Coordinates of C-alpha atoms in Angstrom, one line a residue:
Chain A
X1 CA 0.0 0.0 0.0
X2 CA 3.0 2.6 0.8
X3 CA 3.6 1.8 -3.0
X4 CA 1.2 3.7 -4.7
X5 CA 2.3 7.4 -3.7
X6 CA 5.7 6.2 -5.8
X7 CA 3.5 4.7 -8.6
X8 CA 0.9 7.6 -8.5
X9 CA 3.6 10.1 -8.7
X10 CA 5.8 8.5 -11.4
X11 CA 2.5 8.5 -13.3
X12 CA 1.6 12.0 -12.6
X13 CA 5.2 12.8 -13.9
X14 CA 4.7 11.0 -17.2
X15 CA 1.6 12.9 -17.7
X16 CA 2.7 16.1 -16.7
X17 CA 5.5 15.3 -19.0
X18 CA 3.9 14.4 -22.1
X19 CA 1.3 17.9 -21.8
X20 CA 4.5 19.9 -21.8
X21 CA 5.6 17.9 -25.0
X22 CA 2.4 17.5 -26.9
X23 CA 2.3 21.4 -26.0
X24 CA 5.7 22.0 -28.2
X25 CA 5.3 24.9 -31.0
X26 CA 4.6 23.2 -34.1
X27 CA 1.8 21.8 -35.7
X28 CA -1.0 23.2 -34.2
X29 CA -3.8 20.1 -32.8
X30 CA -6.2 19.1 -35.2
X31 CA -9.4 17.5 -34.1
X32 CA -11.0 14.9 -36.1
X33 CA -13.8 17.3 -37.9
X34 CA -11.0 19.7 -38.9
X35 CA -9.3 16.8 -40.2
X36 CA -11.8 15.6 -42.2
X37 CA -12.7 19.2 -43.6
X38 CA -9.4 19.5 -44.6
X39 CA -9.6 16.6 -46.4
X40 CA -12.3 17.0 -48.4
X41 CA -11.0 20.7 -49.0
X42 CA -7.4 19.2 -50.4
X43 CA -9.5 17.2 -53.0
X44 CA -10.9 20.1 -54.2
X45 CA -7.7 21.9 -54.3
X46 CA -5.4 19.1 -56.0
X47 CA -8.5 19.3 -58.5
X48 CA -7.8 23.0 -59.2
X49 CA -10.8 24.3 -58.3
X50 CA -11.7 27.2 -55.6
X51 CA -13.7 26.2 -52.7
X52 CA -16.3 29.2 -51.7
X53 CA -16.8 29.6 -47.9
X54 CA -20.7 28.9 -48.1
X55 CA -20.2 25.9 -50.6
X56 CA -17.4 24.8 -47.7
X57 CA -20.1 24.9 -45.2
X58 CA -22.0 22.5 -47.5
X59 CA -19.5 20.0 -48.0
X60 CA -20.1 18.4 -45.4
X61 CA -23.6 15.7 -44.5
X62 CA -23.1 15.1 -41.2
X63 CA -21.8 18.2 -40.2
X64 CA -24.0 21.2 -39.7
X65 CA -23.4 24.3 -41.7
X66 CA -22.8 26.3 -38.0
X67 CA -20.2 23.8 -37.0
X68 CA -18.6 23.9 -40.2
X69 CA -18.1 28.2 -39.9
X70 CA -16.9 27.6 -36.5
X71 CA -14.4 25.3 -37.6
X72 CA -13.5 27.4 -40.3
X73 CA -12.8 29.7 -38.4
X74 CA -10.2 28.0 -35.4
X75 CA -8.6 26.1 -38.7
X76 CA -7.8 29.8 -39.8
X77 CA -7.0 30.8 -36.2
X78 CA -4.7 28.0 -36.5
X79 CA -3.3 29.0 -39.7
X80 CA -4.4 25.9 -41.8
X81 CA -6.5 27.9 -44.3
X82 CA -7.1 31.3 -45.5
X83 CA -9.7 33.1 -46.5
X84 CA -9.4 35.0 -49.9
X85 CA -11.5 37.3 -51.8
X86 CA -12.6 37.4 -55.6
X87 CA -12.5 40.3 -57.5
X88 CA -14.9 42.2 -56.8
X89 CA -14.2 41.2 -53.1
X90 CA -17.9 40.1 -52.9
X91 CA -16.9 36.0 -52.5
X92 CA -14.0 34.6 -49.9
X93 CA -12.9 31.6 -50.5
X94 CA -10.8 29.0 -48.8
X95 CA -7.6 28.4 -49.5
X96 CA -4.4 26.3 -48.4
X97 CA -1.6 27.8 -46.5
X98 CA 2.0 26.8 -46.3
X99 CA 1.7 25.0 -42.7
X100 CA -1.5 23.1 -44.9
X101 CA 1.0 21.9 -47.1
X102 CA 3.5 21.3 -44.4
X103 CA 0.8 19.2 -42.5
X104 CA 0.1 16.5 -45.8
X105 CA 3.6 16.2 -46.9
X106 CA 4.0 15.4 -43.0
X107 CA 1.2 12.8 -43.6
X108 CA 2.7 11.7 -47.0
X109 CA 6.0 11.0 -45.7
X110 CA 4.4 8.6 -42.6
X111 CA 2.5 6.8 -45.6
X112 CA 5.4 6.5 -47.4
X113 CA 7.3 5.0 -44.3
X114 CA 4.7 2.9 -43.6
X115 CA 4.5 1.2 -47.0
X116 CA 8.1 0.6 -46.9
X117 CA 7.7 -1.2 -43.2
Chain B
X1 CA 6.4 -7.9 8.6
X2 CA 5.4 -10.2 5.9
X3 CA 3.6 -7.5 4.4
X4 CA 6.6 -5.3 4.7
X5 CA 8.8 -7.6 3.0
X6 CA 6.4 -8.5 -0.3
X7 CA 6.2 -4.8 -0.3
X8 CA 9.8 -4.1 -0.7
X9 CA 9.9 -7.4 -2.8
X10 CA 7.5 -5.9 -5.3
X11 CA 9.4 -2.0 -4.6
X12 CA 12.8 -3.8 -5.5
X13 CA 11.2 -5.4 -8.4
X14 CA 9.8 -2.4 -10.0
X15 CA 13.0 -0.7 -9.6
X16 CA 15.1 -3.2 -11.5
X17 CA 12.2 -3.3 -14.3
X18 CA 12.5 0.5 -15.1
X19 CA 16.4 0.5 -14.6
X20 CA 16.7 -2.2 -17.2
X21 CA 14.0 -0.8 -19.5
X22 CA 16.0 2.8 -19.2
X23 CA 19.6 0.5 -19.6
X24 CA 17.9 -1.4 -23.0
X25 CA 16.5 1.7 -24.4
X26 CA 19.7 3.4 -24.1
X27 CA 21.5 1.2 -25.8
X28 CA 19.1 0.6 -28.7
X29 CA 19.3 4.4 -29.0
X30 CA 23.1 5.2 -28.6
X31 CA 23.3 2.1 -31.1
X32 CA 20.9 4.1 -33.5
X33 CA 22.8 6.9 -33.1
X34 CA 25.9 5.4 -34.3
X35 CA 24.5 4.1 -37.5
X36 CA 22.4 6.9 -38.9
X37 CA 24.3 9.9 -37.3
X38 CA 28.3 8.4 -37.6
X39 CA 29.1 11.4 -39.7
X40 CA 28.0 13.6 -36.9
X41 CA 30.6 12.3 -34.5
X42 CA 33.7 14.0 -33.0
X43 CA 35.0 11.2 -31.4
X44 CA 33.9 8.5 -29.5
X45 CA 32.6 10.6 -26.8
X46 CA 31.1 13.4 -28.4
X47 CA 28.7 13.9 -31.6
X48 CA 27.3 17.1 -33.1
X49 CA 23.8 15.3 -33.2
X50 CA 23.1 12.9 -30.1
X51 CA 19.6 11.5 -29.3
X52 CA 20.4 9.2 -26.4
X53 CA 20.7 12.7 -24.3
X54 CA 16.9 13.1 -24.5
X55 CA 16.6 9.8 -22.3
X56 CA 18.9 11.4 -19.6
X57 CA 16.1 14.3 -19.3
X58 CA 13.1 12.2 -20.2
X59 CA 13.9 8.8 -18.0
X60 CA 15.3 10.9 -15.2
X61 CA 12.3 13.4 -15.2
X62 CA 9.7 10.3 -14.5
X63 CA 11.9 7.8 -12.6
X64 CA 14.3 9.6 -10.8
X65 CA 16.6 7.2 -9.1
X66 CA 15.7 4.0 -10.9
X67 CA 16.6 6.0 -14.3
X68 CA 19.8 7.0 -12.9
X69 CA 20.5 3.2 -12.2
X70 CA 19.6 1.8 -15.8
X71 CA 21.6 5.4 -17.3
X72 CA 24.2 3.8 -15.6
X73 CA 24.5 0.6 -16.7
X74 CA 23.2 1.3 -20.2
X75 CA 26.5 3.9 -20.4
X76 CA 28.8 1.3 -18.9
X77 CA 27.4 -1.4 -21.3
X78 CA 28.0 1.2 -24.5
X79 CA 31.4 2.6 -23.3
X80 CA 34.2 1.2 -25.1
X81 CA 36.5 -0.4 -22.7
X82 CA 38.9 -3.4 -23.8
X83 CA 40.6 -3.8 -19.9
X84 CA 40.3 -3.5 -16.8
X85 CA 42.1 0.3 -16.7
X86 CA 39.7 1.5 -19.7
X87 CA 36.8 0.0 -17.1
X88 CA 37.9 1.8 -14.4
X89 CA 38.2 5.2 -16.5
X90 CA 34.6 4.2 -17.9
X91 CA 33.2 4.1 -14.3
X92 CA 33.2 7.8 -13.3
X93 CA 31.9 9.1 -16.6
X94 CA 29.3 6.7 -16.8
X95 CA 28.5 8.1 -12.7
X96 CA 28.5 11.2 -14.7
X97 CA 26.2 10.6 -17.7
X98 CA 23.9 8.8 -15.0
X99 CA 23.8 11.5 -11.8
X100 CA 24.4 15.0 -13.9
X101 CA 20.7 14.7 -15.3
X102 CA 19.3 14.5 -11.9
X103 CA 21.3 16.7 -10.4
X104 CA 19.9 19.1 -13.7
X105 CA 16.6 17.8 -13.2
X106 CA 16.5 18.7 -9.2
X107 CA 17.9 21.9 -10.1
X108 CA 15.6 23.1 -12.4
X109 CA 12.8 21.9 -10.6
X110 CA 14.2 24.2 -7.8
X111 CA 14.8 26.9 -10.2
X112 CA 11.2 27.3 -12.1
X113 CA 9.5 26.3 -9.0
X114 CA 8.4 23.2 -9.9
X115 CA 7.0 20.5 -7.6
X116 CA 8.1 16.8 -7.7
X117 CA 5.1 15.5 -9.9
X118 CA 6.0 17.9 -12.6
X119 CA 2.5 20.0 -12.1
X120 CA 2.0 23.0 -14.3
X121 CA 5.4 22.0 -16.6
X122 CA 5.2 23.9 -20.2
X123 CA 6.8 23.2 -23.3
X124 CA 9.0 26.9 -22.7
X125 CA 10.2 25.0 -19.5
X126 CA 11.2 21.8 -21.1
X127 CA 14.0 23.9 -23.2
X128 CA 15.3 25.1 -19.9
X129 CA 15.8 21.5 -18.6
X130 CA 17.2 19.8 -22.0
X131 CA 19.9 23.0 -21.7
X132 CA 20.6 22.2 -18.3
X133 CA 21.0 18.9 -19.1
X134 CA 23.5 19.5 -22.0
X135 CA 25.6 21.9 -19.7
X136 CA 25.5 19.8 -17.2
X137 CA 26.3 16.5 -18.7
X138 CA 29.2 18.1 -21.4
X139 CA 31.0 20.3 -18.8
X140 CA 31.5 18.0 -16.1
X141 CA 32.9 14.8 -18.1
X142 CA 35.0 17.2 -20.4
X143 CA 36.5 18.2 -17.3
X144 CA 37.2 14.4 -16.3
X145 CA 38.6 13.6 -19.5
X146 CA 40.9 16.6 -19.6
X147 CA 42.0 17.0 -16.2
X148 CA 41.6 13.5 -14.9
X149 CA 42.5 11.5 -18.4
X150 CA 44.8 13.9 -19.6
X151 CA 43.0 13.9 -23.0
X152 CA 44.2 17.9 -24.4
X153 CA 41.8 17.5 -26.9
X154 CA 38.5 17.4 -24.8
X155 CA 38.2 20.9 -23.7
X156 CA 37.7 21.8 -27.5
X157 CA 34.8 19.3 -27.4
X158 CA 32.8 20.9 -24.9
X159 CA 30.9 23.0 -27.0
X160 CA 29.7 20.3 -29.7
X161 CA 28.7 17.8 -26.7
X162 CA 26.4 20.3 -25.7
X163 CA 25.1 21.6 -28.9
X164 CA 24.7 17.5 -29.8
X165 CA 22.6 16.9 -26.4
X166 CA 20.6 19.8 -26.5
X167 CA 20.0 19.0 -30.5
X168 CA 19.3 15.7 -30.0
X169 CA 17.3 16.0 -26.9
X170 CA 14.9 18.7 -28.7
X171 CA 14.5 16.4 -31.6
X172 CA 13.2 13.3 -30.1
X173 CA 10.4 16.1 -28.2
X174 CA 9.9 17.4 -31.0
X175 CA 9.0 13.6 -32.9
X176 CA 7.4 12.7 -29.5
X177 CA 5.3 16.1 -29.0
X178 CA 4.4 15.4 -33.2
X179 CA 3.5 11.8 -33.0
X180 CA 1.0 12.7 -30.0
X181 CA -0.8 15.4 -31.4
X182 CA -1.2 13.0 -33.9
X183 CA -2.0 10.1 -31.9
X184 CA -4.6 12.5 -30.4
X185 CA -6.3 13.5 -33.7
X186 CA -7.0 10.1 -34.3
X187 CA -8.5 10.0 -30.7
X188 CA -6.4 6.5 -30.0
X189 CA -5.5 8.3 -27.1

């Protein structure tokens, strides 16, 4: 019984530990509906076409329109997309950024290992 | 007294697992380190680029005393000694590679006013102990090698041993602080 303080602290340590270093500056955390918008928005891209912020909000079935504008909005908090405006400055639209890029060449190059393994 | 002595039996136990899972992963690392990093080195104690230094701060931070055990061993195992007299120089730097990250640990714990479970530790904070760890791993077994080994040429190597801890030690947080956020996005976590 005069074990578990040891045990409960060591643990306490490792978690304490692994906040600070999922807390590093880097790639910001991306939750699973992000991930998935991001997803279907890199389809579009890759297909040259522009993805409008209210066609955006459609994309997605199970995922209401509000949520959708929320997310868009942390993801651009974030810096994984921007907004930009046509022409006439009437339409935004949602585009890539570098640290987009930087987060599927990430994912690419884990594919890529993983194939090999 | 029974109780006592299955509690120390199972105390005991515990310590020797994490000291030898500390000594293996050392080794497997340092090993690792020799193969994909060999260009790196400066000589056989010091590389520009060395990622067993981020199990000194790591192992040390959650295990304290059983770390410092397996640090031990794990340097004596990967220390290149061919006699008894290279065995007995081996000894005190391996003391050093394995008791310098607590002693960095403990101190920075003092400095940034940290208690012993590690509560309210940032990422900012986790630079502060791998530096402290790399200053206080390079400068004292430098030190050894020049003043105690005679070896002219280890004062010069000061500087890289550090910049190779602190290097390696930031990249494996950096791959460990990546491959949870990722783990997390995934929600296997």
């Amino acid at each position: 019984m005069s074990q578990m303080p040891n045990r409960s602290l060591t643990y306490m340590r490792f978690l304490n530990l692994a906040q600070a270093i999922r807390d590093l500056p880097g790639l910001p955390d991306i939750d699973a509906t992000e991930e998935k918008l991001l997803n279907l928005f890199a389809a579009v891209w890759y297909s040259g076409k522009n993805i409008g912020v209210m066609e955006a909000m459609e994309m997605v079935d199970d995922i209401s329109p509000r949520t959708v504008h929320r997310r868009l909005k942390t993801m651009r908090a974030k810096g994984l997309i921007a907004l930009d405006s046509d022409h006439s400055g009437t339409k935004k639209y949602v585009v890539p950024t570098e640290l987009t890029h930087q987060y599927f060449s990430q994912l690419g190059e884990c594919l890529a290992k993983a194939q090999q393994e | 007294m029974l109780v006592n002595e299955s509690t120390q039996t199972v105390r005991a136990s515990a310590f020797m697992m994490e000291a030898g899972l500390v000594c293996v992963i050392w080794v497997a690392l340092f090993m690792a380190n020799d193969e994909l990093f060999s260009v790196m080195k400066i000589n056989s104690f010091v590389s520009w680029f060395f990622l067993p230094a981020a199990l000194r701060m790591i192992a040390v931070m959650i295990l304290e005393w059983s770390a410092v055990a397996g640090l031990f061993v794990g340097a004596m195992m990967t220390s290149r000694w061919l006699n008894v007299a290279d065995l007995l120089d081996c000894i005190p730097l391996a003391i050093i590679s394995a008791l310098c990250p607590l002693l960095a640990v403990r101190f920075c714990r003092f400095w940034l006013r940290l208690n012993t479970s590690l509560a309210g530790l940032t990422s900012a904070q986790l630079g502060f102990f791998a530096l402290t760890g790399a200053l206080l791993n390079a400068i004292p077994s430098q030190l050894y090698l020049h003043f105690v080994l005679s070896d002219q040429s280890s004062l010069n190597a000061v500087v890289p041993m550090i910049i190779g801890d602190l290097v390696g030690t930031l990249a494996v947080l950096y791959l460990a602080s990546w491959g949870l956020k990722v783990l997390s996005s995934r929600r296997w976590m």
